[in-house]
PDB file of C-alpha atoms in Angstrom:
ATOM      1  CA  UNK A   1       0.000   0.000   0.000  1.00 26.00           C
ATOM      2  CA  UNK A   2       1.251   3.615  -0.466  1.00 34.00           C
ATOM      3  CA  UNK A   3       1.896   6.342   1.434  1.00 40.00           C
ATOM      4  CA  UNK A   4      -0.865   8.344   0.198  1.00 41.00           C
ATOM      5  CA  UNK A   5      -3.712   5.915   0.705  1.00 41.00           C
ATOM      6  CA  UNK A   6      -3.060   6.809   4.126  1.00 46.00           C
ATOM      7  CA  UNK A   7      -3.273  10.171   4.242  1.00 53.00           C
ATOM      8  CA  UNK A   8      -5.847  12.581   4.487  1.00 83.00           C
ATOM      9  CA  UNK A   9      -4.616  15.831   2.810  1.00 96.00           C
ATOM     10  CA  UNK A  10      -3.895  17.502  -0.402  1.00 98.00           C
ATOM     11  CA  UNK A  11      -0.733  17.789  -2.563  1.00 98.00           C
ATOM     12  CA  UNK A  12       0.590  20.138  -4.804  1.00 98.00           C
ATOM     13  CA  UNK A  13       3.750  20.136  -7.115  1.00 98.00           C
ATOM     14  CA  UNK A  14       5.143  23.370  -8.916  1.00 98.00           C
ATOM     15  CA  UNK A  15       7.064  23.400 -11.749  1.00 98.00           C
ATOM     16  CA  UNK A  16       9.594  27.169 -10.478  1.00 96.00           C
ATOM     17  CA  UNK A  17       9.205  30.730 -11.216  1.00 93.00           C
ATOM     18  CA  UNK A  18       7.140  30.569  -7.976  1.00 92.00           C
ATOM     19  CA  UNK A  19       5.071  33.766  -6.133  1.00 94.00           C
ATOM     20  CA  UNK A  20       4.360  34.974  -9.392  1.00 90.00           C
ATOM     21  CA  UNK A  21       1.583  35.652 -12.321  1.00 91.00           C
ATOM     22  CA  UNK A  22      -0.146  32.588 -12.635  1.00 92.00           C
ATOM     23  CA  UNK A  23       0.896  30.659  -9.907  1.00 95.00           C
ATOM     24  CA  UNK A  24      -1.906  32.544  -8.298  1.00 96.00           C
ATOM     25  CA  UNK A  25      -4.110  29.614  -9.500  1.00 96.00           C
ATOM     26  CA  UNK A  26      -2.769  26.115  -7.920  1.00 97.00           C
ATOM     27  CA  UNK A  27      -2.095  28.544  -4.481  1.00 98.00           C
ATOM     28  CA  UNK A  28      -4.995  29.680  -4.195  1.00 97.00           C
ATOM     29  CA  UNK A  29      -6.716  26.534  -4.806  1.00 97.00           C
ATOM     30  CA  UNK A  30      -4.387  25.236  -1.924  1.00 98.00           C
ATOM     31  CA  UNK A  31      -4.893  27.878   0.900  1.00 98.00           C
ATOM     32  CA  UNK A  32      -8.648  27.042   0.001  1.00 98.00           C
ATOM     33  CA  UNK A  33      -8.391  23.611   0.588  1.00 97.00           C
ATOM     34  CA  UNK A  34      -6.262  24.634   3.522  1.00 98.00           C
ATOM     35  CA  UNK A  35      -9.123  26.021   5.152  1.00 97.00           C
ATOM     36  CA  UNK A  36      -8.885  29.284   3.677  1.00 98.00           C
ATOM     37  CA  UNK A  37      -7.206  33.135   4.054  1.00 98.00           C
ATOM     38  CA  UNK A  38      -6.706  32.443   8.197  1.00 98.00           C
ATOM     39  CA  UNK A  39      -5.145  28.882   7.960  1.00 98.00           C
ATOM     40  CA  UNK A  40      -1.946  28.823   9.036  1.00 98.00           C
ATOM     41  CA  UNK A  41       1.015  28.762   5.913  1.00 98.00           C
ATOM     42  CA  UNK A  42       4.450  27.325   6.803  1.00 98.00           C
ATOM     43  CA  UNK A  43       7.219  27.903   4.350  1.00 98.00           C
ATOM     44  CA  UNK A  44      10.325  25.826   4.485  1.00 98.00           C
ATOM     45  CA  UNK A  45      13.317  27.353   3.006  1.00 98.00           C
ATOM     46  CA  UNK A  46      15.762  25.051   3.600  1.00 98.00           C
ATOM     47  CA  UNK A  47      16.800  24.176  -0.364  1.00 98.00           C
ATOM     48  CA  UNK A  48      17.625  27.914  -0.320  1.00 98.00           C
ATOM     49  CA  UNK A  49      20.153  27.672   2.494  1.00 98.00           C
ATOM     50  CA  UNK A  50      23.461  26.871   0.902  1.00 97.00           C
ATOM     51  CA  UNK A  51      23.817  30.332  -0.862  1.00 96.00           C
ATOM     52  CA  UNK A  52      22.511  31.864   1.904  1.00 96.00           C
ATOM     53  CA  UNK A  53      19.313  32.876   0.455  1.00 96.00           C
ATOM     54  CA  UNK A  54      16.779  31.267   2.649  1.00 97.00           C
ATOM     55  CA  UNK A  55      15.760  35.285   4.389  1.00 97.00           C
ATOM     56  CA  UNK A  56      15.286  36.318   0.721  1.00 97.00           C
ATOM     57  CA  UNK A  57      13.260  33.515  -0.707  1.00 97.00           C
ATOM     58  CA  UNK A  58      11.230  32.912   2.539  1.00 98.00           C
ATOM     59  CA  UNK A  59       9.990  36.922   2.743  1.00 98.00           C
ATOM     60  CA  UNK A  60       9.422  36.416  -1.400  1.00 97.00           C
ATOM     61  CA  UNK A  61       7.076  33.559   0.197  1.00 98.00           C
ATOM     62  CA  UNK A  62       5.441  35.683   2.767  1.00 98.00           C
ATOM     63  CA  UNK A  63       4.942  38.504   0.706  1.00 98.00           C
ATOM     64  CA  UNK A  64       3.037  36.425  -2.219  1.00 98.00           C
ATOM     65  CA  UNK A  65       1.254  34.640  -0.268  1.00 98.00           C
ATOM     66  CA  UNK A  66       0.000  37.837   2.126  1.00 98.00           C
ATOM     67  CA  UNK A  67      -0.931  39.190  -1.636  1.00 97.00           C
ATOM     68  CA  UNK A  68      -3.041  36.252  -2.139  1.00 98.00           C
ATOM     69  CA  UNK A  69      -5.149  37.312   1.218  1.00 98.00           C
ATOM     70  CA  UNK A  70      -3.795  34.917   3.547  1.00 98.00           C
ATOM     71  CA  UNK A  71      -3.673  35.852   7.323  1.00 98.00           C
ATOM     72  CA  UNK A  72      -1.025  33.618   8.867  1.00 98.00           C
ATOM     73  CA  UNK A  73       1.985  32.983   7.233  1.00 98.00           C
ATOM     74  CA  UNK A  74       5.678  32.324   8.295  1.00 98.00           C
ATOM     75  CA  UNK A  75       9.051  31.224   6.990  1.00 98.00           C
ATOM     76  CA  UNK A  76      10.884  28.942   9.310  1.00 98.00           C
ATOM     77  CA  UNK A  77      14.381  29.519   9.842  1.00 98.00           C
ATOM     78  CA  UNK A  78      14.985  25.096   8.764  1.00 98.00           C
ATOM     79  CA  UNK A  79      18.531  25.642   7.477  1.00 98.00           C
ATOM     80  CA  UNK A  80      20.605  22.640   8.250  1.00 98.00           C
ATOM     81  CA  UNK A  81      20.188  19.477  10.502  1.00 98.00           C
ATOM     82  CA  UNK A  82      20.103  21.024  13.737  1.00 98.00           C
ATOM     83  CA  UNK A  83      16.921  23.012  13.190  1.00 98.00           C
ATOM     84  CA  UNK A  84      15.568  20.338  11.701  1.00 98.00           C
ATOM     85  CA  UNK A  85      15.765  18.737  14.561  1.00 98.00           C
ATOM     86  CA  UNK A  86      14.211  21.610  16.688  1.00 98.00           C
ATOM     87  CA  UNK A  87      11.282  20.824  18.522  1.00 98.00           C
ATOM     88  CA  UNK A  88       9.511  23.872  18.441  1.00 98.00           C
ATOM     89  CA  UNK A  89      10.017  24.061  14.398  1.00 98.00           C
ATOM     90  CA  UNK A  90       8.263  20.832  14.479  1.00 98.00           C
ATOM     91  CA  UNK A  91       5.754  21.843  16.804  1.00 98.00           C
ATOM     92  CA  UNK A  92       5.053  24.767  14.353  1.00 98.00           C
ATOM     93  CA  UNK A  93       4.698  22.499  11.198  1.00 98.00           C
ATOM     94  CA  UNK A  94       2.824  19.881  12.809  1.00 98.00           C
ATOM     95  CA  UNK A  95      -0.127  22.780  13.329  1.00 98.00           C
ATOM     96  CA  UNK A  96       0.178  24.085  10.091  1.00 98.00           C
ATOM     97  CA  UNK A  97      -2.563  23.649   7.534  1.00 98.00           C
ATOM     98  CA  UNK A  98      -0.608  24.384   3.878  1.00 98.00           C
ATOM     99  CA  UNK A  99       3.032  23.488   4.146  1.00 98.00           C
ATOM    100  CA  UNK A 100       5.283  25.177   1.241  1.00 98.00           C
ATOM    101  CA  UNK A 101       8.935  23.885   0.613  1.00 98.00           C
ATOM    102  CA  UNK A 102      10.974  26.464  -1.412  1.00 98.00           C
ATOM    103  CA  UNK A 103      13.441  25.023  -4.839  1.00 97.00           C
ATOM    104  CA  UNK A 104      17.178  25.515  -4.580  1.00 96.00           C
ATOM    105  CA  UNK A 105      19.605  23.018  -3.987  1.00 96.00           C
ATOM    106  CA  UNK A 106      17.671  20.228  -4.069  1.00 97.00           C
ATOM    107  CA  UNK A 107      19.820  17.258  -2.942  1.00 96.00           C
ATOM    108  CA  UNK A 108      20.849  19.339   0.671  1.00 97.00           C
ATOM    109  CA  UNK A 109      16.787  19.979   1.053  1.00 98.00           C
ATOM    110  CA  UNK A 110      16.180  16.138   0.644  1.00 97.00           C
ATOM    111  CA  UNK A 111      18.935  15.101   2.638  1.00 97.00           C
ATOM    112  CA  UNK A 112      18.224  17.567   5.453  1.00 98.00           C
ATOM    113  CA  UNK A 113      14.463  16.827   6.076  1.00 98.00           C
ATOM    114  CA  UNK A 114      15.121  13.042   5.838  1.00 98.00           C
ATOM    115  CA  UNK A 115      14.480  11.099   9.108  1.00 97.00           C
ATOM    116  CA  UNK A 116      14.606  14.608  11.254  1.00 98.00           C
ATOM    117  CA  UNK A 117      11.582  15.404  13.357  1.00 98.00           C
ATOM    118  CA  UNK A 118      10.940  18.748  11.186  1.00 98.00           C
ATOM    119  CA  UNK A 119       9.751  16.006   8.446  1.00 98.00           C
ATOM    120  CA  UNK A 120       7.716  13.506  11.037  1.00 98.00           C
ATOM    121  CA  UNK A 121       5.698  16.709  12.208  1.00 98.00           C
ATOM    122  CA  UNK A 122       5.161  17.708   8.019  1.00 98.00           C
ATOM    123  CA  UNK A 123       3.688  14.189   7.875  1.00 98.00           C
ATOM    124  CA  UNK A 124       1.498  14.308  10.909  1.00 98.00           C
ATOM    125  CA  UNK A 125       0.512  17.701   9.283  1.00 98.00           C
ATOM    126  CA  UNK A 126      -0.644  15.753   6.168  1.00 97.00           C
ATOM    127  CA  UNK A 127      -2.335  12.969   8.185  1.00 96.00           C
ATOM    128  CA  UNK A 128      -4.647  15.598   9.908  1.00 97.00           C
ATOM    129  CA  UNK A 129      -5.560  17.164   6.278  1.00 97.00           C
ATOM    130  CA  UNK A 130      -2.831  19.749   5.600  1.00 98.00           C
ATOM    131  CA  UNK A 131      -1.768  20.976   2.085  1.00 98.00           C
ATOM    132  CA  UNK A 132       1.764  19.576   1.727  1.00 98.00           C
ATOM    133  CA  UNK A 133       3.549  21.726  -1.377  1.00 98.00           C
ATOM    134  CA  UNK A 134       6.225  22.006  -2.981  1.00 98.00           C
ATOM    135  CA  UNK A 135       8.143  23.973  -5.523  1.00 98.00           C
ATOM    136  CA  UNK A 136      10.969  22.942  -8.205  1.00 98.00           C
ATOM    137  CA  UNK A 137      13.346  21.519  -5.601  1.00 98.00           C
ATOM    138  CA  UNK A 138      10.731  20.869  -3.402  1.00 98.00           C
ATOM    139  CA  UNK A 139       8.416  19.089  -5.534  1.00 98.00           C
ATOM    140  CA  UNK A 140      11.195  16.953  -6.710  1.00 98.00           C
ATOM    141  CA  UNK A 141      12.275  15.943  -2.631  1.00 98.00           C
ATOM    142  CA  UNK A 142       8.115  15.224  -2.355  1.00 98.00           C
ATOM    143  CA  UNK A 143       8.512  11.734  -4.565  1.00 98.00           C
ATOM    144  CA  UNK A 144       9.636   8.619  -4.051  1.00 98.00           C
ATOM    145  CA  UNK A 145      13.134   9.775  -6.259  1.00 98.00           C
ATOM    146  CA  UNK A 146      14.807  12.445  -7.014  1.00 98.00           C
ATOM    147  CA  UNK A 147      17.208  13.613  -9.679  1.00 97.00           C
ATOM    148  CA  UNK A 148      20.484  15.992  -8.148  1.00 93.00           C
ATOM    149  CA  UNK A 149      21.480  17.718 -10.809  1.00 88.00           C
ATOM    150  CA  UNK A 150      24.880  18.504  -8.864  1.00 86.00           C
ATOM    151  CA  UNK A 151      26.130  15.407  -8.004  1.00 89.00           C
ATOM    152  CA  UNK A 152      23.968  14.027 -11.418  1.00 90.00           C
ATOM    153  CA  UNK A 153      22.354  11.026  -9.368  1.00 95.00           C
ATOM    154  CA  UNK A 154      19.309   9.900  -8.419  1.00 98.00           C
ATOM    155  CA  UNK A 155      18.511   9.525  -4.469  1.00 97.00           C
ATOM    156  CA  UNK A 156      15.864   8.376  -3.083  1.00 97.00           C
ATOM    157  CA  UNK A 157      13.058  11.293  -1.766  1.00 98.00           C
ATOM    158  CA  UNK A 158      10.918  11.476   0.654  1.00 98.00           C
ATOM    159  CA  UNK A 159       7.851   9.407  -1.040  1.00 97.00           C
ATOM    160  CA  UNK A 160       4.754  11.243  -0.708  1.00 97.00           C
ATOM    161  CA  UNK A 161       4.352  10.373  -4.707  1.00 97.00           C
ATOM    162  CA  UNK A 162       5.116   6.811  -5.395  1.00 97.00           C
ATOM    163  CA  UNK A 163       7.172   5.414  -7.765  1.00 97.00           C
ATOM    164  CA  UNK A 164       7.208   8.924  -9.550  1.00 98.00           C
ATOM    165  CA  UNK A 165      10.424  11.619 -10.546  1.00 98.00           C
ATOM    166  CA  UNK A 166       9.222  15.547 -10.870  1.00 98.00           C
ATOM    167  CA  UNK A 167      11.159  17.336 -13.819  1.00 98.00           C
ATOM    168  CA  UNK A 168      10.791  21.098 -12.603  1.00 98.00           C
ATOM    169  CA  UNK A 169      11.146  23.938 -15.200  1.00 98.00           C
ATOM    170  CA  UNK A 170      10.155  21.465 -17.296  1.00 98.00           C
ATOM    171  CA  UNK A 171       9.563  23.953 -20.413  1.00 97.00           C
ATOM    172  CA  UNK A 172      12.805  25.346 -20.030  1.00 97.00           C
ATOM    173  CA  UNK A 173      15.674  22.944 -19.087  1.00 97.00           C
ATOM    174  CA  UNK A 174      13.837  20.093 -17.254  1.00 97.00           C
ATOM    175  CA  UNK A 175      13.105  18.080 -20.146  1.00 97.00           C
ATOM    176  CA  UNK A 176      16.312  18.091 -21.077  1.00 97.00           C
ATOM    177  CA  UNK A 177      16.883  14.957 -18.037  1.00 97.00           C
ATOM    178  CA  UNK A 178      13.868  13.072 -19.546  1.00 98.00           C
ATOM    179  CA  UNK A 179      16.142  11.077 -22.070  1.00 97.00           C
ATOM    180  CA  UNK A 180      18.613  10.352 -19.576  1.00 96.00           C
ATOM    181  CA  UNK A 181      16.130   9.399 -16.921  1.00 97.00           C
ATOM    182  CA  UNK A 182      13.688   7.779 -18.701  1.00 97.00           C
ATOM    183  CA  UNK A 183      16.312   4.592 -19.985  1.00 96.00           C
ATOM    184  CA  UNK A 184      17.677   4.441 -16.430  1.00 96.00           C
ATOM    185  CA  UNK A 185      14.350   4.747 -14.706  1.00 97.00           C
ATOM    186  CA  UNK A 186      12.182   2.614 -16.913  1.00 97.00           C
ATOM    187  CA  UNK A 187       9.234   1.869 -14.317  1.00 97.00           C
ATOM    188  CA  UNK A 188       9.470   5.120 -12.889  1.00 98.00           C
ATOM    189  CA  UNK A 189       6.587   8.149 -14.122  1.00 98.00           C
ATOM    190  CA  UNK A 190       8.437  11.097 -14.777  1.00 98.00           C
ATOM    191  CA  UNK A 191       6.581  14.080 -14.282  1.00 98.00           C
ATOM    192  CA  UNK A 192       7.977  16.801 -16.162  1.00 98.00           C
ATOM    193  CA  UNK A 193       5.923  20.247 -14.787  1.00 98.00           C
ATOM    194  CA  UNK A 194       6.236  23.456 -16.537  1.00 98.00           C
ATOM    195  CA  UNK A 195       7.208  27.060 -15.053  1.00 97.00           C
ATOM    196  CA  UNK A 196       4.296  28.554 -13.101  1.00 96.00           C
ATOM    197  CA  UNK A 197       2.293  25.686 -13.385  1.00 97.00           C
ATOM    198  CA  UNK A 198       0.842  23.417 -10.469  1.00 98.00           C
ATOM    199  CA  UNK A 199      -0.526  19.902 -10.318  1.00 98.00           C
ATOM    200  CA  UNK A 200      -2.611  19.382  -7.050  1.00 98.00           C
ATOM    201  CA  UNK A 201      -4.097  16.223  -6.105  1.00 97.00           C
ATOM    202  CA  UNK A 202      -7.874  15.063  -4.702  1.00 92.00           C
ATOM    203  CA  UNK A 203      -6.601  13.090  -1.572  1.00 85.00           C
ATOM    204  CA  UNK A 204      -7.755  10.046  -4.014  1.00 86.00           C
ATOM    205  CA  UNK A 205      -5.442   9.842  -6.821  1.00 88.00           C
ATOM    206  CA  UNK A 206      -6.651  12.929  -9.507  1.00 96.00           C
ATOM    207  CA  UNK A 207      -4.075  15.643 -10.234  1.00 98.00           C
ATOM    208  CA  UNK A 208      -5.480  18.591 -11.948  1.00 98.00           C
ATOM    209  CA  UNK A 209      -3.410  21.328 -13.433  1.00 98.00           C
ATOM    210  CA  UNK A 210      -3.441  24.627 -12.572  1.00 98.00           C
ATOM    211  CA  UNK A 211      -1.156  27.486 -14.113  1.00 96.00           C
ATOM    212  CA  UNK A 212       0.272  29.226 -17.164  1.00 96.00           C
ATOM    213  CA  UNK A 213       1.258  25.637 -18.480  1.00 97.00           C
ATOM    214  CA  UNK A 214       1.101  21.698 -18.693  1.00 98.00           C
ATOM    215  CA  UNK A 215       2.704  19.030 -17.416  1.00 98.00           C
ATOM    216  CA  UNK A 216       3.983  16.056 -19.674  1.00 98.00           C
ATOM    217  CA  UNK A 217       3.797  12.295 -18.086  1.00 98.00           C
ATOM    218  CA  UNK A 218       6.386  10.192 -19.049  1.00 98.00           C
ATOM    219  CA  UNK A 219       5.586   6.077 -18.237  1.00 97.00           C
ATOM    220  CA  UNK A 220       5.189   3.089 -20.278  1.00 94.00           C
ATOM    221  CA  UNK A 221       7.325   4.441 -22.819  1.00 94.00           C
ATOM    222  CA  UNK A 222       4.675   7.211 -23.681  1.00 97.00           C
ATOM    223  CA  UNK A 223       4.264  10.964 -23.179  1.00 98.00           C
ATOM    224  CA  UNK A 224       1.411  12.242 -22.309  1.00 97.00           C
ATOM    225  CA  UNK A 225       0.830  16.256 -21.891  1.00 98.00           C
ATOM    226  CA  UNK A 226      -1.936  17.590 -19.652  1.00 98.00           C
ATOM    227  CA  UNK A 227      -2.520  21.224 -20.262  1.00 97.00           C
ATOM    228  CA  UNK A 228      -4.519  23.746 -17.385  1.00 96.00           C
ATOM    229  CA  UNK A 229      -8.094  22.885 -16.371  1.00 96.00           C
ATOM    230  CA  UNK A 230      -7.192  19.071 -17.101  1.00 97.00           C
ATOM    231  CA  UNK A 231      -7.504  16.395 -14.948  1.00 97.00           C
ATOM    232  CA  UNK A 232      -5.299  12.776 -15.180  1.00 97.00           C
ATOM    233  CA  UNK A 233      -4.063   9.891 -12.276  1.00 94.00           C
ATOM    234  CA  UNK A 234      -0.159   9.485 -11.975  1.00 92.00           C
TER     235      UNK A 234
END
């Protein structure tokens, strides 16, 4: 059985060129099935940590999402392995309804989260119906692999999406991997999502997409694209 039959929330995967233009549309779908504008938002900036951007992108974060009419939002300061180890950063994500993790270095966000108690409280969070997110780095960390572009290898992630790879920027260099990846991950579905575009799921295995563009399914030895307003299982 998967992870995700046992869960109770929502996910959503973005494709980069976040808190902008048309990436109004998958977030606000999220903070509404959050609970709406006074839920409580959580951003994790932790892939944005190892050039020392994490105060940057986080306020970007607050600032969009404030724009959006959202009441209760906050960037935690999860930056390495200590703090995501803190209790009272757990504490904070555990109560959270709509969980955002930032894209940047992508391999030092998965490795970070893995097996600390900052991730165990994101997954109670999901249990008890929270939107879990994730954007270009962070959507990649949310399935079961992972591609790290710096060290060109694929790791395992943190499995919220079975048996599934997320190509982010997927209209711009993204599907530039899917060659590559497809022959060496033959079972695997890649999921190649474009800039400012969103794929959120039901809670029962539909992903509609939401955005300025598509997102193109590779499995089976077939591509399938799925443009905005369309609906298709993964």
């Amino acid at each position: 059985m998967s992870l995700k039959l046992n869960m109770t929330g929502n996910l959503l995967l973005e494709g980069g060129a976040e808190f902008g233009g048309r990436m109004r549309d998958p977030d606000l779908k999220a903070i509404e099935l959050a609970g709406g504008f006074e839920a409580p938002i959580r951003i994790i900036p932790t892939a944005a940590a190892p050039d020392n951007n994490h105060q940057r992108a986080g306020n970007n974060g607050i600032r969009w999402f404030q724009s959006l009419g959202a009441k209760d939002v906050v960037s935690l300061p999860l930056t390495d392995k200590a703090s995501a180890n803190d209790a009272g950063i757990a504490k904070s994500l555990q109560a959270a309804k709509f969980i955002y993790m930032l894209g940047g270095f992508t391999g030092y966000l998965g490795e970070t989260l893995t097996g600390s108690p900052a991730w165990e409280a994101v997954l109670e969070a999901y249990r008890d119906g929270a939107v879990i997110a994730g954007s270009s780095a962070g959507a990649m960390v949310m399935c079961e692999f992972y591609y790290d572009p710096s060290a060109r290898r694929v790791v395992k992630g943190l499995n919220l999406v079975p048996n599934s790879l997320v190509l982010p920027h997927h209209n711009t260099f993204g599907k530039s991997w899917a060659p590559q990846l497809t022959k060496q991950l033959p079972a695997v579905t890649l999921i190649g999502i474009d800039e400012q575009t969103g794929m959120l799921d039901d809670g029962a295995g539909t992903w509609m997409v939401y955005g300025r563009g598509g997102v193109t399914v590779y499995r089976n030895g077939q591509v399938e694209i799925h443009e905005a307003g369309k609906a298709f299982s993964v």
